[in-house]
mmCIF file with all atom_site columns, C-alpha atoms in Angstrom:
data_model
loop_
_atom_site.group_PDB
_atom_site.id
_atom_site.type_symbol
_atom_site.label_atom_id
_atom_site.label_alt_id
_atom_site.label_comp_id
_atom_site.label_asym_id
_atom_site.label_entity_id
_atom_site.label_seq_id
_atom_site.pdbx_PDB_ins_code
_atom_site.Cartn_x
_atom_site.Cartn_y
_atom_site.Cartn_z
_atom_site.occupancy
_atom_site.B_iso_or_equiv
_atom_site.pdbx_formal_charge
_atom_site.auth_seq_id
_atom_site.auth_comp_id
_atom_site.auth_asym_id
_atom_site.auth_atom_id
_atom_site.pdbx_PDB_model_num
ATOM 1   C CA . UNK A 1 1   ? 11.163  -32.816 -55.675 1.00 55.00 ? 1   UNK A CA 1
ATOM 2   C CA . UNK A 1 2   ? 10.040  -30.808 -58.611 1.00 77.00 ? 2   UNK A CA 1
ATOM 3   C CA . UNK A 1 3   ? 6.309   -30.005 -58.957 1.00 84.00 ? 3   UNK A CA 1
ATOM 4   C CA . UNK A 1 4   ? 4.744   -31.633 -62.035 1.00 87.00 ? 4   UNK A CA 1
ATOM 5   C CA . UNK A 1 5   ? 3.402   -29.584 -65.273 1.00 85.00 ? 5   UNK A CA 1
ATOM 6   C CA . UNK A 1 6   ? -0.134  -30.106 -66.332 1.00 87.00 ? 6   UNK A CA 1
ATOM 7   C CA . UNK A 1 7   ? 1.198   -32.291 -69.296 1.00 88.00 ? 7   UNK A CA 1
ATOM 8   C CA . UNK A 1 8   ? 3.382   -34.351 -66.987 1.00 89.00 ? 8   UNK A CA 1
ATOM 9   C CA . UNK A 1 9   ? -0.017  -35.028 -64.508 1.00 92.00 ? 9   UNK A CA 1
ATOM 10  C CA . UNK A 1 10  ? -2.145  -35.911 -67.587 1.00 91.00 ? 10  UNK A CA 1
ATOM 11  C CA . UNK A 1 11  ? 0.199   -38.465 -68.517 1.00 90.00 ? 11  UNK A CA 1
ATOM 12  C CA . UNK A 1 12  ? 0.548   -40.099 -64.940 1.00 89.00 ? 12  UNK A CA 1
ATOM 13  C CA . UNK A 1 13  ? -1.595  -43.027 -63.592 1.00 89.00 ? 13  UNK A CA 1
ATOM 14  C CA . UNK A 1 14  ? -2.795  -42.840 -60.290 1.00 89.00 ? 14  UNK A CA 1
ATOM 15  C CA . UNK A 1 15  ? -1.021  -45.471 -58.094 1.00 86.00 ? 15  UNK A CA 1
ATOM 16  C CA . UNK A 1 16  ? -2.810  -47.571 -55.416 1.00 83.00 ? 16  UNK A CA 1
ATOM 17  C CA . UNK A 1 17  ? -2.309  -46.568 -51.901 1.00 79.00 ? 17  UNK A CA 1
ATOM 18  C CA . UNK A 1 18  ? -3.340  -48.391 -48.958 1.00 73.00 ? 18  UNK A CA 1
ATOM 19  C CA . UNK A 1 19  ? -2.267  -46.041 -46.349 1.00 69.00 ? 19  UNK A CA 1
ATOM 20  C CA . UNK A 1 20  ? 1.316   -46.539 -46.653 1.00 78.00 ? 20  UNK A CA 1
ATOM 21  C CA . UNK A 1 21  ? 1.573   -43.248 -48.589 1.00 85.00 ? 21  UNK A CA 1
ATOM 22  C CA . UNK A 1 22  ? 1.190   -39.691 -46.322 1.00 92.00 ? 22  UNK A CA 1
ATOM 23  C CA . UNK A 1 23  ? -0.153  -37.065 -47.423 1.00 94.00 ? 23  UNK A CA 1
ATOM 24  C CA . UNK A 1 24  ? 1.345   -33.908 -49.275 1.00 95.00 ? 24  UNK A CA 1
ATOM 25  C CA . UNK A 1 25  ? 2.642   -30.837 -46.795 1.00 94.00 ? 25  UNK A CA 1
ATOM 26  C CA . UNK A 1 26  ? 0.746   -27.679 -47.277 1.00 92.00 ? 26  UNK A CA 1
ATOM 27  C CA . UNK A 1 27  ? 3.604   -26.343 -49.429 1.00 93.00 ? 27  UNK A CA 1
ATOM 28  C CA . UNK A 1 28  ? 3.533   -29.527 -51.871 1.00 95.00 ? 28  UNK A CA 1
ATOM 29  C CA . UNK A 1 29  ? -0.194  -29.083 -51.980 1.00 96.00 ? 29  UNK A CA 1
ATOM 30  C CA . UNK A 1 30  ? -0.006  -25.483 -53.615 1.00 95.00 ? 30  UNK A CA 1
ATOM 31  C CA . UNK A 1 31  ? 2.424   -25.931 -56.018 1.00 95.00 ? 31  UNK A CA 1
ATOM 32  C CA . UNK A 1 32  ? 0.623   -28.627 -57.294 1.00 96.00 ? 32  UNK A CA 1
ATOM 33  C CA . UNK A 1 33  ? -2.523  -26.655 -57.386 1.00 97.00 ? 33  UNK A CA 1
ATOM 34  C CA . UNK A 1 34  ? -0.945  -24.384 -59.725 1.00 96.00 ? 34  UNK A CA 1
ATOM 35  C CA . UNK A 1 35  ? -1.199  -26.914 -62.395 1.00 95.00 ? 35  UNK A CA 1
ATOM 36  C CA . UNK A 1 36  ? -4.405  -27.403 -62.043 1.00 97.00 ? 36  UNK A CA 1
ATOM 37  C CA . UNK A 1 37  ? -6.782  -25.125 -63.507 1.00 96.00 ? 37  UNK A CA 1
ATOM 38  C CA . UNK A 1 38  ? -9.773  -24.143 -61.730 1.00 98.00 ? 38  UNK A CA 1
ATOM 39  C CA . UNK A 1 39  ? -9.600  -26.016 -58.414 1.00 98.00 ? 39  UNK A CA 1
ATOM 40  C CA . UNK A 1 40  ? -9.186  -24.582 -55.027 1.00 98.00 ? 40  UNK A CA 1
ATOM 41  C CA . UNK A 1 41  ? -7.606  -25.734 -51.621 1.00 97.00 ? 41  UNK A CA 1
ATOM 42  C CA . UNK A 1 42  ? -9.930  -26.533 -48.763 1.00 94.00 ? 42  UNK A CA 1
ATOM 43  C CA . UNK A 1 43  ? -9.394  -24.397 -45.263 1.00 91.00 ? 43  UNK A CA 1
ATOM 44  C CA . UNK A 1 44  ? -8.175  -27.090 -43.963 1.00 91.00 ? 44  UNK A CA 1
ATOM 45  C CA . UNK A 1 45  ? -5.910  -27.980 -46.654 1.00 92.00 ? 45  UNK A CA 1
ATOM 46  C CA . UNK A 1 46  ? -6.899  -31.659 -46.981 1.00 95.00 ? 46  UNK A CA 1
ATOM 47  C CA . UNK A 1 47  ? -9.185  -31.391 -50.139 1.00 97.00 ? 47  UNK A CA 1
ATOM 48  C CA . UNK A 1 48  ? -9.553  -30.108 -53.468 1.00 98.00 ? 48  UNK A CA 1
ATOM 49  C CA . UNK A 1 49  ? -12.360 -28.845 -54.931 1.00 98.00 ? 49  UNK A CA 1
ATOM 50  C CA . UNK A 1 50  ? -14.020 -27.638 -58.644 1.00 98.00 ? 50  UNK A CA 1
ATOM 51  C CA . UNK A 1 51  ? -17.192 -26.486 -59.157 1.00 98.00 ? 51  UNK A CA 1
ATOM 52  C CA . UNK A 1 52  ? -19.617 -25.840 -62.127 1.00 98.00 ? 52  UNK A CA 1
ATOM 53  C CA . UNK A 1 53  ? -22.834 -24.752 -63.127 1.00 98.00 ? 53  UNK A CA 1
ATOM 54  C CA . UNK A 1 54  ? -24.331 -27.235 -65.829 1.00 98.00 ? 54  UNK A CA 1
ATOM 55  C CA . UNK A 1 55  ? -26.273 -26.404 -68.689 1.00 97.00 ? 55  UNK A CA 1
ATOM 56  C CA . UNK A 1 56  ? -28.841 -28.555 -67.410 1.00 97.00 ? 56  UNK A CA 1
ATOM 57  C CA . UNK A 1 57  ? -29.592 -31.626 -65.059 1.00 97.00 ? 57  UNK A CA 1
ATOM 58  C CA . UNK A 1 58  ? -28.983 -34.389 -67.889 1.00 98.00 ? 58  UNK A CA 1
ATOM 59  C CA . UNK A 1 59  ? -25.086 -32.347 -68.592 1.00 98.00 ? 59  UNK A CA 1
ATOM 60  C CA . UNK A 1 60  ? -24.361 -32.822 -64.961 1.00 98.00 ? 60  UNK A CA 1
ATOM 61  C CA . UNK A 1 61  ? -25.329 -35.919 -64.782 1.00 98.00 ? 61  UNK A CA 1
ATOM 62  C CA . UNK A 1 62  ? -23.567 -36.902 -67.975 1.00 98.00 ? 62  UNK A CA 1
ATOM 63  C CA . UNK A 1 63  ? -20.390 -35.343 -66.554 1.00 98.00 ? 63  UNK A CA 1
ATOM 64  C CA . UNK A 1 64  ? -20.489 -37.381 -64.029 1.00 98.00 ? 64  UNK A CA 1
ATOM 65  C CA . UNK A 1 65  ? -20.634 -40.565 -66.038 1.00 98.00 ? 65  UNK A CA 1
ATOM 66  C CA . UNK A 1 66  ? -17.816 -39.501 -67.997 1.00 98.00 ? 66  UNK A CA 1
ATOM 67  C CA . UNK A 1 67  ? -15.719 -38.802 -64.251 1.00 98.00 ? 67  UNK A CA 1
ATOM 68  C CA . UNK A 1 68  ? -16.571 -41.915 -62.669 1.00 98.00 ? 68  UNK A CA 1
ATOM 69  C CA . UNK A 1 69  ? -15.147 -44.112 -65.670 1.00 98.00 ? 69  UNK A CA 1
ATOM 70  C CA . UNK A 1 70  ? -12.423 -42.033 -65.402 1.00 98.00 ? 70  UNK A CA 1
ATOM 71  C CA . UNK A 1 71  ? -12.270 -42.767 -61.676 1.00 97.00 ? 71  UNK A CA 1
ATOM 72  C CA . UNK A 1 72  ? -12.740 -46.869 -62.123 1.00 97.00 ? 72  UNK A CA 1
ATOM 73  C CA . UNK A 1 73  ? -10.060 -46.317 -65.074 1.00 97.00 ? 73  UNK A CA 1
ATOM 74  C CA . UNK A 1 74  ? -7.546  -44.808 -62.720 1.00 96.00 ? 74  UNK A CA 1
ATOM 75  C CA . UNK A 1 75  ? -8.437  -46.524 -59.071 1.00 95.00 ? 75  UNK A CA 1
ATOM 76  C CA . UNK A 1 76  ? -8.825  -43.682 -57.800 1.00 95.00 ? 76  UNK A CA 1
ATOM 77  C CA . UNK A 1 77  ? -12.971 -42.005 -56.576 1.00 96.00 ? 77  UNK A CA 1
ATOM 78  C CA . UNK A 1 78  ? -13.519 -38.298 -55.987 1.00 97.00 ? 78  UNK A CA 1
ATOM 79  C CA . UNK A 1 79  ? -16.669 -37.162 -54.055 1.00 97.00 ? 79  UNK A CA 1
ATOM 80  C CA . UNK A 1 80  ? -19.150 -35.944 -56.479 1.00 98.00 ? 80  UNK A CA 1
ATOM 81  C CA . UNK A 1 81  ? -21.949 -33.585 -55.391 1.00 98.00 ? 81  UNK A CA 1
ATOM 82  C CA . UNK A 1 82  ? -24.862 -32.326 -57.593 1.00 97.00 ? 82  UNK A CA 1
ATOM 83  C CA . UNK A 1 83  ? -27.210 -29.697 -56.131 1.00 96.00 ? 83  UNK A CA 1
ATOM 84  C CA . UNK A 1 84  ? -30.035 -27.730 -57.353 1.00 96.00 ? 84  UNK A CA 1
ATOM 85  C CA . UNK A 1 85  ? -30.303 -29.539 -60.159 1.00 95.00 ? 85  UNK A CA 1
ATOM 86  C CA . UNK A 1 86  ? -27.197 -28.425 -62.280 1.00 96.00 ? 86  UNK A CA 1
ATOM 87  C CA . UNK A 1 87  ? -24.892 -27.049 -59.594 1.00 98.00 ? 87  UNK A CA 1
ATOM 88  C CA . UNK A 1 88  ? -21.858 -29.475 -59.960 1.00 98.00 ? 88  UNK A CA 1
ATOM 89  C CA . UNK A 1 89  ? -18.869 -30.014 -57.400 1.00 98.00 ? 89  UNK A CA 1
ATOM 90  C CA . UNK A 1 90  ? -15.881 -32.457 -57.341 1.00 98.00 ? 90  UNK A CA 1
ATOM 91  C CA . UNK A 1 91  ? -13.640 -32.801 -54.077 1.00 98.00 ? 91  UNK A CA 1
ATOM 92  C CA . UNK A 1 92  ? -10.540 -34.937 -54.212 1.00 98.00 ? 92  UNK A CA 1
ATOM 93  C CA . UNK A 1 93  ? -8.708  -36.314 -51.364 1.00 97.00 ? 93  UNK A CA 1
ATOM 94  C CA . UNK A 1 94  ? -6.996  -40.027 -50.678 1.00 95.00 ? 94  UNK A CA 1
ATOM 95  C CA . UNK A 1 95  ? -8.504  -41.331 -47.982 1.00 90.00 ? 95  UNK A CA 1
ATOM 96  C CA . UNK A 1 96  ? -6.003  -43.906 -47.201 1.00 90.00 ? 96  UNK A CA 1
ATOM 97  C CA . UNK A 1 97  ? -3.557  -40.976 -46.768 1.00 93.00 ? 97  UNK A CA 1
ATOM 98  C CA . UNK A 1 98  ? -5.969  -38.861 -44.554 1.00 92.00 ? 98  UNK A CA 1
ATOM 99  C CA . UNK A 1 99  ? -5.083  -36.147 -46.806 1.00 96.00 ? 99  UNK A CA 1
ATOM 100 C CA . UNK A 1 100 ? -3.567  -34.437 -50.091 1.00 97.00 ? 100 UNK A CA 1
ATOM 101 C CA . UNK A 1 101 ? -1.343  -36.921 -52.656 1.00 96.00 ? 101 UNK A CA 1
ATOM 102 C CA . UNK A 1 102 ? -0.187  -36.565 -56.066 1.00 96.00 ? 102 UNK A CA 1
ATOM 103 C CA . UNK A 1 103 ? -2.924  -39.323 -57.292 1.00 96.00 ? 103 UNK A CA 1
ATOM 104 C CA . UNK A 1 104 ? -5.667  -35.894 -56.744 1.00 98.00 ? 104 UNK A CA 1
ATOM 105 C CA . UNK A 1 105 ? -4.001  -34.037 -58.684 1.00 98.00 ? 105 UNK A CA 1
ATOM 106 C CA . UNK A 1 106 ? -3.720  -36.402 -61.379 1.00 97.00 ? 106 UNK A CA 1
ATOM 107 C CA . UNK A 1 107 ? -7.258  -36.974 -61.643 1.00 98.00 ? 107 UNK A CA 1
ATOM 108 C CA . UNK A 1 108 ? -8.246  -33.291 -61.096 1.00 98.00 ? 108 UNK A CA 1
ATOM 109 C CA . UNK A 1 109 ? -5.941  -32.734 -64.687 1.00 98.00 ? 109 UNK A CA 1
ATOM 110 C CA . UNK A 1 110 ? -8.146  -35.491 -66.238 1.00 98.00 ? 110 UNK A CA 1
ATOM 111 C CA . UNK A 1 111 ? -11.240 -34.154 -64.821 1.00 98.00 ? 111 UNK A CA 1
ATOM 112 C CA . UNK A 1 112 ? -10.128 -30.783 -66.695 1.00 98.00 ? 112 UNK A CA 1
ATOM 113 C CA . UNK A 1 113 ? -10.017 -32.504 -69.627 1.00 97.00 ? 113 UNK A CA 1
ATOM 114 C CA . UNK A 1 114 ? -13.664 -33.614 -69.661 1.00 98.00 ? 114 UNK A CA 1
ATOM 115 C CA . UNK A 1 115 ? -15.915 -31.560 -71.273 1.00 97.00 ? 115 UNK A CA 1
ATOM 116 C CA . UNK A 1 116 ? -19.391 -30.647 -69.805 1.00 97.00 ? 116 UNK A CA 1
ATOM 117 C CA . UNK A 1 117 ? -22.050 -28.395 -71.297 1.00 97.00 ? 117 UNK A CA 1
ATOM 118 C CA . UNK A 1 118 ? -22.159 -25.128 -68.988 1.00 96.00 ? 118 UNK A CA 1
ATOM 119 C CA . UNK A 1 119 ? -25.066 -23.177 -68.501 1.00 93.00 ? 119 UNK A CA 1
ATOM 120 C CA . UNK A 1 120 ? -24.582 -19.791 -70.703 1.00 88.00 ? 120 UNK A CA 1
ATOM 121 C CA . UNK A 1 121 ? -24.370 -16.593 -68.711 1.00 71.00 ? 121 UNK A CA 1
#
């Protein structure tokens, strides 16, 4: 199996899964981060994860929005976490696979895609 380009994940739906679909293997898991800008592997290996800082409550909170129509578009719902007010995480995992599968990756390239106002530096 070759590992998908960023281009070739953008243009991919996610595909429903009820748990007839098992997971990726460590190895599949990290090539296919590598297409993915930004994200990291959990220790365990069965999430990914992007984080942000927000301009501001409200951007966070926008971003969101914008993700979970993205999300109902594709089938497919990431955790979202918002703390201290503009500190913004997404994890990604299938649940029905217990695990990693291309359908995280997917969305994680259309998450990239988003734009959200970042707090300046």
């Amino acid at each position: 199996m070759s590992t998908p380009t960023l281009i070739e994940l953008t243009s991919k739906k996610c595909v429903p899964c009820e748990g007839d679909v098992p997971p990726l293997s460590p190895d599949e898991a990290k090539a296919l981060l590598e297409a993915v800008a930004d994200w990291s592997l959990s220790h365990d290996g069965q999430r990914i994860r992007r984080e942000w800082i927000a301009k501001n409550f409200m951007a966070g909170i926008d971003f969101f929005e914008k993700v979970a129509a993205l999300a109902e578009s594709e089938g497919h719902h990431p955790d979202l976490h918002l703390e201290g007010y503009r500190n913004v995480a997404i994890e990604l995992w299938t649940h029905a696979a217990g695990g990693l599968t291309e359908n995280d990756f997917i969305l994680a390239a259309k998450i990239n895609e988003i734009p959200i106002q970042l707090k300046r530096h």
